């Protein structure tokens, strides 16, 4: 009887709604990601306009490096490409909370990626507008597919 009561009054698991959110007028959304597998690592990025249409994408193999190095290099590559194409307003999204917080200066930087983080901060200063957002991996799915091309 106690089980019946508990089952009837059990709170359901609340699912989080995970979806792509537009960036806003004249703001491009940059998603980056890294992946490490048995045969090495790859990093990639996708830059979309405010309608969600891809503007730029890239991926590359990075050999045997850590996931944090891969994520940082993917972000740095993406920012360089955005600047080289004249994009000035960027909303950056990535599923690596550690990297997002390191770039924002809200957490300590691992020594292995400090130089790359410093590069990212320097490049970020070239944009008229830049924002940083951590997203769940499920919301970063498009760039996951692009990153796999790097293997």
Coordinates of N, CA and C in Angstrom, one line a residue:
X1 N 0.8 -1.2 0.0 CA 0.0 0.0 0.0 C 0.9 1.3 0.0
X2 N 2.0 1.2 0.8 CA 2.9 2.4 0.8 C 3.5 2.6 -0.6
X3 N 3.8 1.6 -1.3 CA 4.3 1.7 -2.6 C 3.3 2.3 -3.6
X4 N 2.0 2.0 -3.5 CA 1.0 2.6 -4.3 C 0.9 4.1 -4.1
X5 N 1.0 4.5 -2.8 CA 0.9 5.9 -2.4 C 2.1 6.6 -3.0
X6 N 3.3 6.0 -2.8 CA 4.6 6.7 -3.3 C 4.5 6.8 -4.8
X7 N 4.1 5.7 -5.5 CA 4.1 5.8 -7.0 C 3.0 6.8 -7.5
X8 N 1.9 6.9 -6.8 CA 0.9 7.8 -7.3 C 1.3 9.3 -7.0
X9 N 2.2 9.5 -6.1 CA 2.5 10.9 -5.7 C 4.0 11.2 -6.1
X10 N 4.6 10.3 -6.9 CA 6.0 10.6 -7.3 C 6.0 11.7 -8.3
X11 N 6.9 12.6 -8.1 CA 7.1 13.7 -9.0 C 7.8 13.2 -10.3
X12 N 7.3 13.6 -11.4 CA 7.9 13.1 -12.7 C 9.2 13.9 -12.9
X13 N 10.0 13.2 -13.7 CA 11.3 13.9 -14.1 C 10.9 15.0 -15.0
X14 N 11.4 16.2 -14.7 CA 11.2 17.3 -15.6 C 12.2 17.3 -16.7
X15 N 11.8 17.3 -17.9 CA 12.7 17.3 -19.0 C 13.1 18.8 -19.4
X16 N 14.3 19.0 -19.7 CA 14.7 20.3 -20.1 C 14.5 20.5 -21.6
X17 N 13.9 21.6 -22.0 CA 13.8 21.9 -23.4 C 15.1 22.3 -23.9
X18 N 15.6 21.6 -24.9 CA 16.9 21.9 -25.5 C 16.6 22.2 -27.0
X19 N 16.9 23.4 -27.4 CA 16.6 23.7 -28.8 C 17.5 24.9 -29.2
X20 N 17.6 25.0 -30.6 CA 18.4 26.1 -31.1 C 17.6 27.4 -30.9
X21 N 18.3 28.4 -30.5 CA 17.7 29.8 -30.2 C 18.4 30.8 -31.2
X22 N 17.6 31.5 -31.9 CA 18.2 32.5 -32.8 C 19.1 33.5 -32.1
X23 N 20.0 34.1 -32.8 CA 21.0 35.0 -32.2 C 20.5 36.4 -32.1
X24 N 19.6 36.8 -33.0 CA 19.2 38.2 -33.0 C 19.7 38.9 -34.3
X25 N 19.2 40.1 -34.5 CA 19.5 40.9 -35.7 C 21.0 41.1 -35.8
X26 N 21.5 40.8 -37.0 CA 22.9 41.0 -37.4 C 23.9 40.4 -36.5
X27 N 23.5 39.4 -35.7 CA 24.4 38.7 -34.8 C 24.5 37.3 -35.3
X28 N 25.8 36.8 -35.5 CA 26.0 35.5 -35.9 C 26.3 34.6 -34.7
X29 N 25.8 33.4 -34.8 CA 26.0 32.4 -33.8 C 27.1 31.4 -34.1
X30 N 28.1 31.3 -33.3 CA 29.3 30.5 -33.5 C 29.2 29.4 -32.5
X31 N 29.1 28.1 -33.0 CA 29.2 27.0 -32.1 C 30.5 26.2 -32.4
X32 N 31.2 25.8 -31.3 CA 32.4 25.1 -31.5 C 32.4 23.8 -30.7
X33 N 33.2 22.8 -31.1 CA 33.2 21.6 -30.3 C 34.5 20.8 -30.6
X34 N 34.8 19.9 -29.8 CA 36.0 19.1 -30.0 C 35.6 17.6 -29.6
X35 N 36.4 16.7 -30.2 CA 36.1 15.3 -29.9 C 37.4 14.5 -29.9
X36 N 37.5 13.6 -29.0 CA 38.7 12.8 -28.9 C 38.2 11.3 -29.0
X37 N 38.8 10.6 -29.9 CA 38.5 9.2 -30.1 C 39.8 8.4 -30.1
X38 N 39.7 7.1 -30.3 CA 40.9 6.2 -30.3 C 42.0 6.7 -31.2
X39 N 41.6 7.2 -32.4 CA 42.6 7.5 -33.4 C 43.1 9.0 -33.4
X40 N 42.7 9.7 -32.4 CA 43.1 11.1 -32.3 C 42.0 12.0 -31.9
X41 N 42.2 13.3 -32.3 CA 41.2 14.3 -31.9 C 40.9 15.2 -33.1
X42 N 39.7 15.8 -33.0 CA 39.3 16.7 -34.1 C 38.5 17.8 -33.5
X43 N 38.6 19.0 -34.1 CA 37.8 20.2 -33.6 C 37.1 20.7 -34.8
X44 N 36.0 21.4 -34.5 CA 35.2 21.9 -35.5 C 34.3 23.1 -35.1
X45 N 33.7 23.8 -36.0 CA 32.9 24.9 -35.7 C 31.8 25.1 -36.8
X46 N 30.7 25.8 -36.4 CA 29.7 26.2 -37.4 C 29.3 27.6 -37.0
X47 N 29.2 28.5 -38.0 CA 28.7 29.9 -37.8 C 27.5 30.0 -38.6
X48 N 26.4 30.4 -37.9 CA 25.1 30.6 -38.5 C 24.6 32.0 -38.4
X49 N 23.8 32.4 -39.4 CA 23.2 33.7 -39.3 C 22.0 33.7 -38.4
X50 N 21.3 34.8 -38.3 CA 20.2 34.9 -37.3 C 19.0 34.0 -37.7
X51 N 19.0 33.5 -38.9 CA 17.9 32.6 -39.4 C 18.3 31.1 -39.1
X52 N 19.5 30.9 -38.8 CA 20.0 29.6 -38.6 C 20.7 29.0 -39.8
X53 N 20.8 29.8 -40.9 CA 21.5 29.3 -42.1 C 23.0 29.3 -41.9
X54 N 23.7 28.2 -42.2 CA 25.2 28.2 -42.1 C 25.8 29.2 -43.0
X55 N 26.8 29.9 -42.4 CA 27.6 30.9 -43.1 C 29.0 30.3 -43.3
X56 N 29.6 29.7 -42.3 CA 30.9 29.2 -42.3 C 30.9 27.9 -41.5
X57 N 31.8 27.0 -41.8 CA 32.0 25.7 -41.1 C 33.4 25.2 -41.3
X58 N 33.9 24.6 -40.4 CA 35.2 24.0 -40.5 C 35.5 22.9 -39.5
X59 N 36.4 22.0 -39.9 CA 36.9 20.9 -39.0 C 38.3 20.6 -39.4
X60 N 39.0 20.1 -38.4 CA 40.4 19.6 -38.7 C 40.8 18.6 -37.7
X61 N 41.7 17.7 -38.1 CA 42.3 16.7 -37.3 C 43.4 17.3 -36.5
X62 N 43.5 16.9 -35.2 CA 44.5 17.6 -34.4 C 45.5 16.6 -33.7
X63 N 45.5 15.3 -34.2 CA 46.4 14.4 -33.6 C 46.0 13.9 -32.2
X64 N 46.9 13.6 -31.4 CA 46.7 13.1 -30.0 C 46.9 14.3 -29.1
X65 N 45.8 15.0 -28.7 CA 45.8 16.0 -27.7 C 44.6 15.9 -26.8
X66 N 44.6 16.6 -25.7 CA 43.4 16.5 -24.8 C 42.2 17.2 -25.3
X67 N 41.1 16.8 -24.7 CA 39.8 17.4 -25.1 C 39.8 18.9 -24.9
X68 N 40.4 19.4 -23.8 CA 40.5 20.8 -23.6 C 41.3 21.6 -24.6
X69 N 42.4 21.0 -25.1 CA 43.2 21.6 -26.1 C 42.4 21.7 -27.4
X70 N 41.7 20.5 -27.7 CA 40.9 20.5 -29.0 C 39.8 21.5 -29.0
X71 N 39.1 21.7 -27.8 CA 38.0 22.6 -27.7 C 38.5 24.1 -27.9
X72 N 39.6 24.4 -27.3 CA 40.3 25.7 -27.4 C 40.7 26.0 -28.8
X73 N 41.3 25.0 -29.5 CA 41.8 25.2 -30.9 C 40.6 25.4 -31.8
X74 N 39.5 24.7 -31.6 CA 38.3 24.8 -32.4 C 37.7 26.2 -32.3
X75 N 37.7 26.7 -31.1 CA 37.2 28.1 -30.8 C 38.1 29.1 -31.4
X76 N 39.4 29.0 -31.3 CA 40.3 29.9 -31.9 C 40.2 29.9 -33.4
X77 N 40.1 28.8 -34.0 CA 39.9 28.7 -35.5 C 38.7 29.4 -35.9
X78 N 37.6 29.2 -35.2 CA 36.3 29.7 -35.5 C 36.3 31.3 -35.5
X79 N 36.9 31.8 -34.4 CA 37.0 33.2 -34.2 C 37.9 33.9 -35.3
X80 N 39.0 33.2 -35.7 CA 39.8 33.7 -36.8 C 39.1 33.8 -38.1
X81 N 38.3 32.7 -38.4 CA 37.5 32.6 -39.6 C 36.5 33.7 -39.6
X82 N 35.8 33.9 -38.5 CA 34.8 35.0 -38.4 C 35.4 36.4 -38.7
X83 N 36.5 36.7 -38.1 CA 37.1 38.0 -38.3 C 37.6 38.1 -39.7
X84 N 38.2 37.0 -40.3 CA 38.6 37.1 -41.7 C 37.5 37.3 -42.7
X85 N 36.3 36.9 -42.3 CA 35.1 37.1 -43.2 C 34.4 38.4 -42.9
X86 N 34.9 39.2 -41.9 CA 34.3 40.5 -41.6 C 33.1 40.5 -40.7
X87 N 32.9 39.4 -40.0 CA 31.8 39.3 -39.1 C 32.2 40.0 -37.8
X88 N 31.3 40.9 -37.3 CA 31.6 41.8 -36.2 C 30.8 41.5 -34.9
X89 N 29.7 40.8 -35.1 CA 28.8 40.6 -33.9 C 28.6 39.1 -33.8
X90 N 29.1 38.5 -32.7 CA 29.2 37.1 -32.5 C 28.6 36.6 -31.2
X91 N 27.8 35.6 -31.2 CA 27.3 34.9 -30.0 C 28.0 33.6 -30.0
X92 N 28.9 33.3 -29.1 CA 29.7 32.1 -29.0 C 29.0 31.1 -28.1
X93 N 28.8 29.9 -28.6 CA 28.2 28.8 -27.8 C 29.1 27.6 -27.8
X94 N 29.3 26.9 -26.7 CA 30.0 25.7 -26.7 C 29.6 24.9 -25.5
X95 N 29.8 23.6 -25.6 CA 29.4 22.7 -24.5 C 30.5 22.4 -23.5
X96 N 31.6 23.1 -23.6 CA 32.7 23.0 -22.6 C 32.6 24.2 -21.7
X97 N 32.0 23.9 -20.5 CA 31.8 25.0 -19.5 C 33.2 25.5 -19.1
X98 N 34.1 24.6 -19.0 CA 35.5 25.0 -18.5 C 36.1 26.0 -19.5
X99 N 36.0 25.8 -20.8 CA 36.5 26.7 -21.7 C 35.8 28.1 -21.8
X100 N 34.5 28.0 -21.8 CA 33.7 29.2 -21.7 C 34.0 30.1 -20.5
X101 N 34.1 29.4 -19.3 CA 34.4 30.2 -18.1 C 35.8 30.7 -18.1
X102 N 36.7 29.9 -18.7 CA 38.1 30.4 -18.7 C 38.3 31.6 -19.6
X103 N 37.6 31.7 -20.7 CA 37.6 32.8 -21.6 C 36.9 34.0 -21.0
X104 N 35.9 33.8 -20.2 CA 35.2 34.9 -19.5 C 36.0 35.4 -18.3
X105 N 36.9 34.6 -17.9 CA 37.7 35.0 -16.7 C 37.0 34.6 -15.4
X106 N 36.0 33.7 -15.4 CA 35.3 33.4 -14.2 C 35.8 32.1 -13.6
X107 N 36.8 31.5 -14.2 CA 37.4 30.3 -13.6 C 38.9 30.3 -14.0
X108 N 39.7 29.5 -13.2 CA 41.1 29.4 -13.5 C 41.3 28.7 -14.8
X109 N 42.5 29.0 -15.4 CA 42.8 28.4 -16.7 C 43.8 27.3 -16.5
X110 N 43.6 26.2 -17.2 CA 44.5 25.1 -17.1 C 45.8 25.5 -17.8
X111 N 47.0 25.2 -17.3 CA 48.2 25.6 -17.9 C 48.4 25.1 -19.3
X112 N 47.9 24.0 -19.7 CA 48.0 23.4 -21.0 C 47.3 24.3 -22.1
X113 N 46.3 25.0 -21.7 CA 45.6 25.8 -22.7 C 45.7 27.3 -22.5
X114 N 46.5 27.7 -21.5 CA 46.6 29.1 -21.2 C 47.0 30.0 -22.4
X115 N 48.0 29.6 -23.2 CA 48.4 30.4 -24.3 C 47.3 30.5 -25.4
X116 N 46.5 29.4 -25.6 CA 45.4 29.4 -26.5 C 44.3 30.3 -26.0
X117 N 44.0 30.2 -24.7 CA 43.0 31.1 -24.1 C 43.4 32.5 -24.3
X118 N 44.6 32.8 -24.1 CA 45.1 34.2 -24.2 C 44.9 34.7 -25.7
X119 N 45.2 33.8 -26.7 CA 44.9 34.1 -28.1 C 43.5 34.4 -28.3
X120 N 42.6 33.5 -27.7 CA 41.2 33.7 -27.9 C 40.7 35.0 -27.4
X121 N 41.2 35.4 -26.2 CA 40.8 36.7 -25.6 C 41.3 37.9 -26.5
X122 N 42.5 37.7 -27.1 CA 43.0 38.8 -27.9 C 42.1 38.9 -29.2
X123 N 41.8 37.8 -29.8 CA 41.0 37.8 -31.0 C 39.6 38.3 -30.7
X124 N 39.0 37.9 -29.5 CA 37.7 38.4 -29.1 C 37.6 39.9 -29.1
X125 N 38.7 40.5 -28.7 CA 38.7 42.0 -28.6 C 38.6 42.7 -30.0
X126 N 38.7 42.0 -31.1 CA 38.5 42.5 -32.4 C 37.0 42.7 -32.8
X127 N 36.1 42.0 -32.1 CA 34.7 42.1 -32.5 C 34.0 43.3 -31.9
X128 N 33.0 43.8 -32.6 CA 32.2 44.9 -32.0 C 31.4 44.4 -30.9
X129 N 30.9 43.2 -31.0 CA 30.0 42.6 -29.9 C 30.4 41.1 -29.9
X130 N 30.6 40.6 -28.7 CA 30.8 39.1 -28.5 C 30.2 38.7 -27.2
X131 N 29.5 37.6 -27.2 CA 28.9 37.1 -25.9 C 29.3 35.6 -25.9
X132 N 29.3 35.1 -24.7 CA 29.8 33.7 -24.4 C 28.7 33.0 -23.6
X133 N 28.3 31.8 -24.2 CA 27.3 31.0 -23.5 C 27.6 29.5 -23.5
X134 N 27.5 28.9 -22.3 CA 27.6 27.5 -22.2 C 26.3 26.9 -22.6
X135 N 26.3 25.8 -23.5 CA 25.1 25.1 -23.8 C 25.3 23.6 -23.6
X136 N 24.2 22.9 -23.5 CA 24.2 21.5 -23.3 C 24.7 20.8 -24.6
X137 N 25.3 19.7 -24.5 CA 25.8 19.0 -25.7 C 24.7 18.7 -26.7
X138 N 23.5 18.4 -26.2 CA 22.4 18.2 -27.2 C 22.1 19.4 -28.0
X139 N 22.3 20.6 -27.5 CA 22.0 21.8 -28.2 C 23.2 22.2 -29.2
X140 N 24.2 21.4 -29.1 CA 25.4 21.7 -29.9 C 25.6 20.6 -31.0
X141 N 24.5 20.0 -31.3 CA 24.5 18.8 -32.2 C 25.0 19.0 -33.6
X142 N 24.7 20.2 -34.2 CA 25.1 20.5 -35.5 C 26.6 20.5 -35.7
X143 N 27.3 21.1 -34.7 CA 28.7 21.2 -34.8 C 29.3 19.8 -34.5
X144 N 28.6 19.0 -33.7 CA 29.2 17.6 -33.5 C 29.3 16.9 -34.8
X145 N 28.4 17.0 -35.7 CA 28.5 16.4 -37.0 C 29.6 16.9 -37.8
X146 N 29.8 18.2 -37.8 CA 30.9 18.9 -38.5 C 32.2 18.4 -38.0
X147 N 32.3 18.4 -36.6 CA 33.6 18.0 -36.0 C 34.0 16.6 -36.4
X148 N 33.0 15.7 -36.6 CA 33.4 14.3 -37.0 C 34.0 14.2 -38.4
X149 N 33.8 15.2 -39.2 CA 34.4 15.3 -40.5 C 35.9 15.4 -40.3
X150 N 36.4 16.0 -39.2 CA 37.8 16.2 -39.0 C 38.6 14.9 -38.8
X151 N 37.9 13.8 -38.5 CA 38.6 12.6 -38.2 C 39.1 11.9 -39.5

